[in-house]
Short mmCIF file of C-alpha atoms in Angstrom, two decimals:
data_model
loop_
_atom_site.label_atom_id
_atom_site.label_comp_id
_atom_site.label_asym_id
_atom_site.label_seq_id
_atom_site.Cartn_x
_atom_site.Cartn_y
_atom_site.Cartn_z
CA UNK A 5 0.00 0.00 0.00
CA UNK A 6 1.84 3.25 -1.11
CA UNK A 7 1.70 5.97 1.59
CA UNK A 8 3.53 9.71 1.95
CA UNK A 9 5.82 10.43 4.81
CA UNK A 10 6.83 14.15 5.35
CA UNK A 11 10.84 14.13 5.90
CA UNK A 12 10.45 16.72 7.97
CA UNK A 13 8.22 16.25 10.66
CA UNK A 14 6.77 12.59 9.94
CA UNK A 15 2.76 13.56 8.62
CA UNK A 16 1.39 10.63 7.18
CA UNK A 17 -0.70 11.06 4.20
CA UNK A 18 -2.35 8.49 1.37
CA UNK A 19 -1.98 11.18 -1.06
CA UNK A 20 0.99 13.01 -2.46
CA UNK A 21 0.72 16.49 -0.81
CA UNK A 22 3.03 19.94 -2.05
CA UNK A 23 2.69 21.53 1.08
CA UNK A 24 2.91 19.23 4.68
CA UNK A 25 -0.61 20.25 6.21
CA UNK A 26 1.14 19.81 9.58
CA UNK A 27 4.70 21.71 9.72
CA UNK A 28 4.10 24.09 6.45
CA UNK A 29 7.26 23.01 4.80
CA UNK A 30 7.17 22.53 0.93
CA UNK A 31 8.53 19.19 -1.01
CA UNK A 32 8.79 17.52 1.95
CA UNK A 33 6.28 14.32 1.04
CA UNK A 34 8.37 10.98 0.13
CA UNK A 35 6.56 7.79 -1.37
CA UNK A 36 7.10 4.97 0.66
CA UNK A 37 5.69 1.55 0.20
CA UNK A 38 3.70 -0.94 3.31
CA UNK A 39 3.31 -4.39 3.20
CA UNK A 40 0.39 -5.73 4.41
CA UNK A 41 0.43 -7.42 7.71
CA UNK A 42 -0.87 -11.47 8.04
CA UNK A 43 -4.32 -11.18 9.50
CA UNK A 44 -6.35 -13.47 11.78
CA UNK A 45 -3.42 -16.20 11.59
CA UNK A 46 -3.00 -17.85 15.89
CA UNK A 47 0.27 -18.60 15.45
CA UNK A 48 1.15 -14.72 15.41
CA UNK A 49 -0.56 -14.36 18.87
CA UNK A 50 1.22 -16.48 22.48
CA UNK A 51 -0.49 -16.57 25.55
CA UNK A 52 0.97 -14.32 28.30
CA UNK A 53 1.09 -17.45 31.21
CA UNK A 54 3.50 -19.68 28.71
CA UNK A 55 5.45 -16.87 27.57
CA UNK A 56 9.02 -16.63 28.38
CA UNK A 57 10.78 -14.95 30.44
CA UNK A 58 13.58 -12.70 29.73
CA UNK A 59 16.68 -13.26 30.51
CA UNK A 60 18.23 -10.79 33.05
CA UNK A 61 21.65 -11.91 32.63
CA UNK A 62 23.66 -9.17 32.67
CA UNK A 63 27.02 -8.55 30.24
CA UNK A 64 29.62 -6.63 31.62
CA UNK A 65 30.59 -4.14 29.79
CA UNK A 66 34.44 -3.60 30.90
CA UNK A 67 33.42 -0.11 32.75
CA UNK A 68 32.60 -1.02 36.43
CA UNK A 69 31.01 2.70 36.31
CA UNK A 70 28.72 1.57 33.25
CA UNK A 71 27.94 -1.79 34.84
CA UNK A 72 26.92 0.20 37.56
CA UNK A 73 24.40 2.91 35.45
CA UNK A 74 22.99 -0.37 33.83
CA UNK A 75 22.79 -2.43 37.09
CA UNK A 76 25.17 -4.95 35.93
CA UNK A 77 25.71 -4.49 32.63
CA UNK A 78 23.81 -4.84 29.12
CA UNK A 79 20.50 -7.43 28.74
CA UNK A 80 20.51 -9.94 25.68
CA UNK A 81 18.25 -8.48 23.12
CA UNK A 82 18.55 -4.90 24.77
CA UNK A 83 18.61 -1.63 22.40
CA UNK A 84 20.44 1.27 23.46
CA UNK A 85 20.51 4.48 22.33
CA UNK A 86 24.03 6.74 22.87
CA UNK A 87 23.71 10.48 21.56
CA UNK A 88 25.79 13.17 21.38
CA UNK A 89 27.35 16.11 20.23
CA UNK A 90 29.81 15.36 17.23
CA UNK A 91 32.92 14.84 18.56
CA UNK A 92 31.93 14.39 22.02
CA UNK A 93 33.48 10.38 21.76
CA UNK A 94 30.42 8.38 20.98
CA UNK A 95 32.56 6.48 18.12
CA UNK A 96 36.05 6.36 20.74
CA UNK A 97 33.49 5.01 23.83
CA UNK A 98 32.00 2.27 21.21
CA UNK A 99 35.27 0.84 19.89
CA UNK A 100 35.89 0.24 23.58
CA UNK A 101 32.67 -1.71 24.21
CA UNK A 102 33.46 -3.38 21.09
CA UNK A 103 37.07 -4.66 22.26
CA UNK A 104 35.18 -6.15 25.51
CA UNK A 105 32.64 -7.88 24.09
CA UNK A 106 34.69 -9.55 21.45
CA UNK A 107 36.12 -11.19 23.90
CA UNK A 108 33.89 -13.45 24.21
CA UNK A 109 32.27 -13.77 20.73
CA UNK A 110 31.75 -11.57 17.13
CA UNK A 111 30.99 -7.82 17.29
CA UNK A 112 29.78 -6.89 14.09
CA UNK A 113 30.34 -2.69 13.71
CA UNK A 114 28.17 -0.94 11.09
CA UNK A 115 29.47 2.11 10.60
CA UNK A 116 28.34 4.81 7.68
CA UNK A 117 30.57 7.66 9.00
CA UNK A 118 34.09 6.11 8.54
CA UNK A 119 36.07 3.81 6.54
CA UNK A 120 37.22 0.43 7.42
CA UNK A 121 40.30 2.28 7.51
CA UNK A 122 39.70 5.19 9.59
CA UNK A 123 38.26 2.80 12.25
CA UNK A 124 41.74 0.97 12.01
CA UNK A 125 43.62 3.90 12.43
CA UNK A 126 41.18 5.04 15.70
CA UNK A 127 41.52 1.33 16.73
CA UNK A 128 45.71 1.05 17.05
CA UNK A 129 45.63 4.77 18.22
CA UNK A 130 43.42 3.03 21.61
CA UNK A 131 45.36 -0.08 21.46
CA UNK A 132 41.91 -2.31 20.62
CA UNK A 133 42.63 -6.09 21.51
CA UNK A 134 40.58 -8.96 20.39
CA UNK A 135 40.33 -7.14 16.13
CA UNK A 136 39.93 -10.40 14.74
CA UNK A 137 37.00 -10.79 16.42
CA UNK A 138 35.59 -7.50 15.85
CA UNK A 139 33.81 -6.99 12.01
CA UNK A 140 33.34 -4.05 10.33
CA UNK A 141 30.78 -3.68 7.64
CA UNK A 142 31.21 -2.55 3.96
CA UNK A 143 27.84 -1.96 3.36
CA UNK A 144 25.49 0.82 5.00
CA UNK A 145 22.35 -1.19 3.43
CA UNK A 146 20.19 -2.93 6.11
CA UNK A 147 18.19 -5.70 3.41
CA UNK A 148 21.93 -6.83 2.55
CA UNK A 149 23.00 -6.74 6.43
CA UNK A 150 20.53 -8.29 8.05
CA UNK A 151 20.66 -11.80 6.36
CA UNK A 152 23.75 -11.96 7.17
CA UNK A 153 23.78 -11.19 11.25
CA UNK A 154 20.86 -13.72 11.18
CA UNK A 155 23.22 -15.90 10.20
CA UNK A 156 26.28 -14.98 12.40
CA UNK A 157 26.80 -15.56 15.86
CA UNK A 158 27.21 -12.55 17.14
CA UNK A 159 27.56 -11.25 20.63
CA UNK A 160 26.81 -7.24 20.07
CA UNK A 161 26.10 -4.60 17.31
CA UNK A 162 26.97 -1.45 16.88
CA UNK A 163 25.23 0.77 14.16
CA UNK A 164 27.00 4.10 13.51
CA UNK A 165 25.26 6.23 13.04
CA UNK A 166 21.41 5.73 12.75
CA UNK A 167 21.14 8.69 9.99
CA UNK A 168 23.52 7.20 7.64
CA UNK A 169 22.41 3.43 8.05
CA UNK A 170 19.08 2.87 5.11
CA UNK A 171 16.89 0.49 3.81
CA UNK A 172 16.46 -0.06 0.35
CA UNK A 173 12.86 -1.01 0.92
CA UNK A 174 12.13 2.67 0.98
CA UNK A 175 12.94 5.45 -1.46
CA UNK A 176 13.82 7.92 0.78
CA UNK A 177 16.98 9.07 1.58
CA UNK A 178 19.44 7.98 4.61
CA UNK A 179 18.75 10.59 7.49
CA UNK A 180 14.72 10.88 6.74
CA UNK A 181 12.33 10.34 9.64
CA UNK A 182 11.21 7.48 7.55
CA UNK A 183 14.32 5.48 7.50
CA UNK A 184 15.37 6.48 11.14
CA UNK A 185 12.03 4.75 12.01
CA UNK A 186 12.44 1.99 9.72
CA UNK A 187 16.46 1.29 10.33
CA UNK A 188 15.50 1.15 14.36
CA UNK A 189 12.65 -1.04 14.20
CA UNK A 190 14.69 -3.72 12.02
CA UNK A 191 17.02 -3.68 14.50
CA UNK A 192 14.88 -3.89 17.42
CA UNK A 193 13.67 -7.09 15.47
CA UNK A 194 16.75 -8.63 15.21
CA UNK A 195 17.50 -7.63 18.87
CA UNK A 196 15.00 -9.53 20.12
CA UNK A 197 14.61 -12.91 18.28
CA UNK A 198 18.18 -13.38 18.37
CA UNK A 199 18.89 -12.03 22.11
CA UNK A 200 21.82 -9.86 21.37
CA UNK A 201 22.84 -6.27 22.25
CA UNK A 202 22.46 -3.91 20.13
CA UNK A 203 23.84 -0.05 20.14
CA UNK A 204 22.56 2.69 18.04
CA UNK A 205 24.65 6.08 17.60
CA UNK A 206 22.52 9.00 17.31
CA UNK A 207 22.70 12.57 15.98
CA UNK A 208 21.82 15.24 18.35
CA UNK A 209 19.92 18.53 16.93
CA UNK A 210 21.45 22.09 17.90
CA UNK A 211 18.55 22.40 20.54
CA UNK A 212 20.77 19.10 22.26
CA UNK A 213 17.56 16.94 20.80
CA UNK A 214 17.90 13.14 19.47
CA UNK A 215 17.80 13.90 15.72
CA UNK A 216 14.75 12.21 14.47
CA UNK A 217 11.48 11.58 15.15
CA UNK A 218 10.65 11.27 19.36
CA UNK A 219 9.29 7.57 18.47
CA UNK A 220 12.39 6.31 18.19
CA UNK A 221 13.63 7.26 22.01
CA UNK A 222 10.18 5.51 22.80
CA UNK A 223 10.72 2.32 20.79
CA UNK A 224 14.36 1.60 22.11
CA UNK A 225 14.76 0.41 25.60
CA UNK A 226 17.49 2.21 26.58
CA UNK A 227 18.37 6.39 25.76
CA UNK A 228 21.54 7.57 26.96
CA UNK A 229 22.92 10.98 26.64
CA UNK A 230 26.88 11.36 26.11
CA UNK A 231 27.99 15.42 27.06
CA UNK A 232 30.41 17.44 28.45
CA UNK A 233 32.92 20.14 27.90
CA UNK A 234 34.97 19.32 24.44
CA UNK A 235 37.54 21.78 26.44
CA UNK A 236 38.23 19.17 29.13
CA UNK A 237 38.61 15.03 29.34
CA UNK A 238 35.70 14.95 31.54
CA UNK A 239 32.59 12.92 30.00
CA UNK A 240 29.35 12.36 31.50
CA UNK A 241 26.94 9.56 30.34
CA UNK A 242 23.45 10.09 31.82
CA UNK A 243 21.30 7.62 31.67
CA UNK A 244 17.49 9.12 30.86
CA UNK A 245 15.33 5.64 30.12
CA UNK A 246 15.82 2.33 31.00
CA UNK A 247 13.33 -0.49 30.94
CA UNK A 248 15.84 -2.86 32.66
CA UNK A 249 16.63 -0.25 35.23
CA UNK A 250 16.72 3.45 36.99
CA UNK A 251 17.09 6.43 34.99
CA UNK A 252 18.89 9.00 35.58
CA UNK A 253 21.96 7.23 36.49
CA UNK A 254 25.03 9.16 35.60
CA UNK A 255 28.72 7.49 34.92
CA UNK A 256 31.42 9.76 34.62
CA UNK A 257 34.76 9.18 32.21
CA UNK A 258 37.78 11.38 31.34
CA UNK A 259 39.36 10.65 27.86
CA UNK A 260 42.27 10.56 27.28
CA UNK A 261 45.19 9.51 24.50
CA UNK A 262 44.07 5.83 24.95
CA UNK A 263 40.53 6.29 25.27
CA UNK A 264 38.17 6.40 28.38
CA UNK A 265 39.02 5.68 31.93
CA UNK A 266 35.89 5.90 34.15
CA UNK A 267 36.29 8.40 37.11
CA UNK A 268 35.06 6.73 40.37
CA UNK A 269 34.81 9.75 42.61
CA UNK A 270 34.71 12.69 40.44
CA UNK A 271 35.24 16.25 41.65
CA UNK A 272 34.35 18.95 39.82
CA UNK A 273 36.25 21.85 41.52
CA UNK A 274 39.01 24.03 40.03
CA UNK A 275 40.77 23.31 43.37
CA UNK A 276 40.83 27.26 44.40
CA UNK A 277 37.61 28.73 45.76
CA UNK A 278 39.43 31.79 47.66
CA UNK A 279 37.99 34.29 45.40
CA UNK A 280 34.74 35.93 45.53
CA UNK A 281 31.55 34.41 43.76
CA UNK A 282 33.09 30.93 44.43
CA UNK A 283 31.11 28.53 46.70
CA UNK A 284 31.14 24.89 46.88
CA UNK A 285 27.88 22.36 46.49
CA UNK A 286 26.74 18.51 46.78
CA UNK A 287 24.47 17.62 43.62
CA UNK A 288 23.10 13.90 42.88
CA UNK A 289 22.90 12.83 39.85
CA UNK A 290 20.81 9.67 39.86
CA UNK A 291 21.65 8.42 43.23
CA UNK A 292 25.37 9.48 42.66
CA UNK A 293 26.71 12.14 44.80
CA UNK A 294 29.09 14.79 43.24
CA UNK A 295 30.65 17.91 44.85
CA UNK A 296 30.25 20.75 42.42
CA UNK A 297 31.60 24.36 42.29
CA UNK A 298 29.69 27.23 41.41
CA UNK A 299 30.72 30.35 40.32
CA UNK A 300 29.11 33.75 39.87
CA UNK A 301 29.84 37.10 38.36
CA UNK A 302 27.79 40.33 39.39
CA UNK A 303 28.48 43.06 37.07
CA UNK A 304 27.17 46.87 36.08
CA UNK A 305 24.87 46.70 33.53
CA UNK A 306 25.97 49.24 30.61
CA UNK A 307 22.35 48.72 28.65
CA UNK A 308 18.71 48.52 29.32
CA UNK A 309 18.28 44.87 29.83
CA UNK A 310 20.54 43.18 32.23
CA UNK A 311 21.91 39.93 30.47
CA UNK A 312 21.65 36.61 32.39
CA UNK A 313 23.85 34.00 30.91
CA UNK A 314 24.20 30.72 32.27
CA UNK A 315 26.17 27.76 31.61
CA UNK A 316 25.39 24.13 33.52
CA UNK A 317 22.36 25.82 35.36
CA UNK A 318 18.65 26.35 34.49
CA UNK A 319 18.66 29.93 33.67
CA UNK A 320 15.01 30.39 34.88
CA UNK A 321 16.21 29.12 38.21
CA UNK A 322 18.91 31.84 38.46
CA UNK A 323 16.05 34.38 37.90
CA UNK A 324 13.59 33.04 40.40
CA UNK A 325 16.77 33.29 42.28
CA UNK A 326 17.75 36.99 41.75
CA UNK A 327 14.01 37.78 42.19
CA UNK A 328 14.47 36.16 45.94
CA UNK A 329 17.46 38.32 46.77
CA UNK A 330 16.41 41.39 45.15
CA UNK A 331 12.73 41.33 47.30
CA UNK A 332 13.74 39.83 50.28
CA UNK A 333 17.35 41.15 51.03
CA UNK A 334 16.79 44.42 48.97
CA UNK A 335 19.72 43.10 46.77
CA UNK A 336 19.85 45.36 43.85
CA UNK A 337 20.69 42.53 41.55
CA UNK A 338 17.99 42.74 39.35
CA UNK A 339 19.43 45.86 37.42
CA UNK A 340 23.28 44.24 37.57
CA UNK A 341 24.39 41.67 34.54
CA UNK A 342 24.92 38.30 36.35
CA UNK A 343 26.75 35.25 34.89
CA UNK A 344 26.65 31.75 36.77
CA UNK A 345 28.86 28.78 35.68
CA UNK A 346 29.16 25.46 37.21
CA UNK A 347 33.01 24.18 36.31
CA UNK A 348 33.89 21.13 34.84
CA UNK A 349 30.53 21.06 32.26
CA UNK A 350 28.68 19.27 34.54
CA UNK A 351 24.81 19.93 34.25
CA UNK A 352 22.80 20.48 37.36
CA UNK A 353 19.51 20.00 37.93
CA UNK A 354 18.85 19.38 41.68
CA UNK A 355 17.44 22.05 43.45
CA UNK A 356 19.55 21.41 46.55
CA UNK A 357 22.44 23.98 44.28
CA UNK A 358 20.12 26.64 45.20
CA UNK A 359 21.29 27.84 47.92
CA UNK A 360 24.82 27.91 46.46
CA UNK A 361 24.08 29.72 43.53
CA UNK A 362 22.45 32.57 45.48
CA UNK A 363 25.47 32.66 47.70
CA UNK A 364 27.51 32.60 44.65
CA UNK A 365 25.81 36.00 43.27
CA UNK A 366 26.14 37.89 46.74
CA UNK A 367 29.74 36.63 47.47
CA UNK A 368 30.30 38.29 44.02
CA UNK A 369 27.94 41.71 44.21
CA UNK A 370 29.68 42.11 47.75
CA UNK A 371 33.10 41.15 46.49
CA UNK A 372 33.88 38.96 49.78
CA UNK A 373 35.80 35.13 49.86
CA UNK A 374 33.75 32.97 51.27
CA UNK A 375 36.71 30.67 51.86
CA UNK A 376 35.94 26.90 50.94
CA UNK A 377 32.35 27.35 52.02
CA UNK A 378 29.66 24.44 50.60
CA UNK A 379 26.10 25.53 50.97
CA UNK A 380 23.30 22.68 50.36
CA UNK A 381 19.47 23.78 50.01
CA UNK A 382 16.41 24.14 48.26
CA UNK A 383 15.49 27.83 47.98
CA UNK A 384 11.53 28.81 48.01
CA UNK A 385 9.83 32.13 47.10
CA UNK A 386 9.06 33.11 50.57
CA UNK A 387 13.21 32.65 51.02
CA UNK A 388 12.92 29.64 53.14
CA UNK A 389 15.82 27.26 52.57
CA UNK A 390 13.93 23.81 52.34
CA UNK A 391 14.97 20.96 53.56
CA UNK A 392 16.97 17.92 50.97
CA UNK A 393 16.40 14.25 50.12
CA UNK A 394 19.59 12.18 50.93
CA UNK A 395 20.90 15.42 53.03
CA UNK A 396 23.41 12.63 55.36
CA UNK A 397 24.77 11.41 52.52
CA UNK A 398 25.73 14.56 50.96
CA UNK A 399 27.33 15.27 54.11
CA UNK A 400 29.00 12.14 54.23
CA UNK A 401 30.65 13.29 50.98
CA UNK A 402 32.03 16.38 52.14
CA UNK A 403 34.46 15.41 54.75
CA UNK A 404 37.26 17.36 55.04
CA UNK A 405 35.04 20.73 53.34
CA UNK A 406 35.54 23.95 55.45
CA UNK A 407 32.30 25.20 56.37
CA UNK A 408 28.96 24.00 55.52
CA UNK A 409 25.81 25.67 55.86
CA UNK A 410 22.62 23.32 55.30
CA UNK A 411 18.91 23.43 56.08
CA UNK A 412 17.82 21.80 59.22
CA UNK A 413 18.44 18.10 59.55
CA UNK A 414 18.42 15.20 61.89
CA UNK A 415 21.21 14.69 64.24
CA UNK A 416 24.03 17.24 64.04
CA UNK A 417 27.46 17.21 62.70
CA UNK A 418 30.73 19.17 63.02
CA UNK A 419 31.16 22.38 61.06
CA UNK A 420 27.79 22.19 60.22
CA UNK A 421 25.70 25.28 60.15
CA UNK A 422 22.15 25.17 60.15
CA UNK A 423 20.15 27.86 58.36
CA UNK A 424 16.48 28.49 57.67
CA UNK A 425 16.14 31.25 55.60
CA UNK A 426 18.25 33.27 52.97
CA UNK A 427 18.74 36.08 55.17
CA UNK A 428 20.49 33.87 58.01
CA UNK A 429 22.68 32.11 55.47
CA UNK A 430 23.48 35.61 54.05
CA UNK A 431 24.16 36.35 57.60
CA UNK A 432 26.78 33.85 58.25
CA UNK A 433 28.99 34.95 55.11
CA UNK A 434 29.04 38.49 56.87
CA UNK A 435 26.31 40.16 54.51
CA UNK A 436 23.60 41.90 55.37
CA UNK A 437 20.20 42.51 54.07
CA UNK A 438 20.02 46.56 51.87
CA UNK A 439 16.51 47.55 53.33
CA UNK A 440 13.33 45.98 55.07
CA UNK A 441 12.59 42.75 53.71
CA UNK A 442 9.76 42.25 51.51
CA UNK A 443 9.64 45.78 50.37
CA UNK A 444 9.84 47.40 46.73
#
């Protein structure tokens, strides 16, 4: 049954269209054909109490920090997908799965963005072991390669990327939403009736988006994000679906001229937090721990509009934040350019870096050291600092930190300081509040 697929946003239409009724674009519709499904036949159908089970067996994947992410390692018949930014190391961080895995059987790597040759050269530069048992493909056609891993025994795949990978079934071209969808079910397919592991490379969009269409994130069982800072070795894998586990694990790795070593107990601190705007913080990501510096610039604005640039940090949050100090500690921050970076390109998302980032931007407006200082809390409207989940732990990780100020807690520990409100923590680091709180 023909059918027409707009590359750019995925309408489906039985009739050729000029203009997609749904995103506007023009030339966009691409003819694709459907087979027609076997109807009413039993044997398509298996009753739910003699199904099997899956098998939870996990496969290590030579990165005690990914084993850990993944619970144990990869499922037979699991499909994960890794995006990134281009050159971020999605290709370097596969090669490396590869060299494990082909330790124990064939790896078969489909790859439509290098040469057989290019992926040699990448391979001796990390010192890959085990390339005899590691198979790269000539072909980028999916009808041709498929026969042929059906036929294989073969202990993981790797297709990269999933925009340059096509069927020939369809007419479109390599990179359409209709191939994307099409490449990733076939593997999914294989994936499951022959219970190996397969990896998918993705494409990330300038907005930091899976490049595609959103059903492919829902059909895979696994997303993972690869980021960081190209400037520095550190890499962060976050982990944000997992059927056969948590999300929002995070493993962290630092590359370097052989590849990626995983980093156990990352720190990401510049080591020197004697300057103003500079104030330490405990962050989980997943149910990781990681001590984080902040930093914060308060400036004179020289325009109309006050800029508020932000890197690792929801730049909405900052603002609630400056709206907090400017009403409740008559802060005139509002009408000053402020700039908040968290080092190392680590990407924060816990509220308990509130109360950091505000002491960040008055350390700075007041130009005073707050000396190793790590402040932990949630920060409300009303200035309250709320209480945190997993507020021992944190602590636990901060041994041998100067002072910490934190919201009220069970128990007590040393150089602790408990606070309950912005004004008291603004207190402690020798500030004071510029006029009668809650007044314009």
């Amino acid at each position: 049954m023909k059918k027409f697929v707009c590359s750019s946003c995925g309408y489906v239409s039985p009739k050729w269209f000029g203009k997609c009724p749904q995103c506007g674009e023009y030339d966009t519709a691409e003819e694709i054909l459907e087979k027609k499904g076997r109807e009413g036949k039993p044997s398509l159908f298996l009753n739910l109490e003699v199904a099997g089970e899956v098998s939870l067996q996990r496969i290590a994947t030579g990165f005690s920090e990914m084993d850990r992410v993944f619970k144990g390692g990869f499922i037979p018949g699991q499909v994960i997908l890794l995006s990134g930014e281009p050159g971020i190391g999605k290709s370097t961080l596969a090669l490396q799965l590869a060299e494990t895995f082909a330790q124990s059987g064939l790896v078969v790597y489909i790859s439509g963005e290098e040469s057989p040759q290019q992926l040699k050269m990448r391979a001796d530069r990390l010192a890959i072991r085990g390339k005899k048992n590691i198979l790269l493909a000539v072909e980028n056609d999916l009808e041709e390669l498929i026969p042929v891993l059906q036929r294989e025994k073969v202990k993981f795949v790797i297709v990269d990327s999933l925009q340059t990978v096509f069927s020939s079934e369809l007419g479109s071209s390599p990179g359409s939403i209709s191939q994307v969808k099409n490449v990733t079910m076939k593997m999914i397919n294989f994936a499951k009736k022959k219970n190996v592991p397969v990896l998918l490379i993705g494409h990330v969009t300038k907005e930091g988006e899976i490049a595609g269409p959103k059903l492919v994130e829902h059909m895979v069982d696994t997303v993972a994000y690869f980021e960081g800072d190209r400037r520095t070795g550190l890499r962060l894998l976050k982990i944000t679906k997992n059927r056969f586990g948590p999300s929002d694990e995070v493993a962290v790795f630092e590359l370097d001229e052989k590849g990626f070593v995983q980093v156990e107990n990352p720190s990401f601190t510049e080591g020197d937090t004697d300057l103003p705007g500079n104030v330490l913080t405990c962050v989980f990501e997943g149910t990781k721990p990681f001590v984080v510096q902040i930093q914060a610039l308060v400036s004179k604005n020289k325009t109309f509009s006050p800029k508020r640039v932000c890197k690792g940090v929801d730049v909405n949050r900052v603002m609630l934040l400056i709206a907090v100090l400017s009403k409740l500690l008559k802060l005139p921050v509002e009408t000053h350019d402020v700039y908040v970076n968290v080092v190392g390109g680590l990407r924060i998302t816990d509220p308990a870096a509130d109360l950091a980032i505000a002491l960040a931007i008055v350390s700075s407006y007041l130009e005073v050291s707050l000396r190793d200082t790590v402040a932990i809390g949630e920060i409300g409207l009303d200035g309250r600092v709320k209480k945190v989940y997993n507020i021992n732990r944190r602590l636990n990780s901060l041994k041998g930190f100067g002072r910490i100020i934190a919201p009220p807690f069970e128990g007590s520990k040393e150089g602790v300081f408990i606070v309950h409100d912005l004004k008291e923590a603004v207190s402690l680091i020798g500030g004071e509040s510029f006029g009668p709180a809650g007044t314009d």
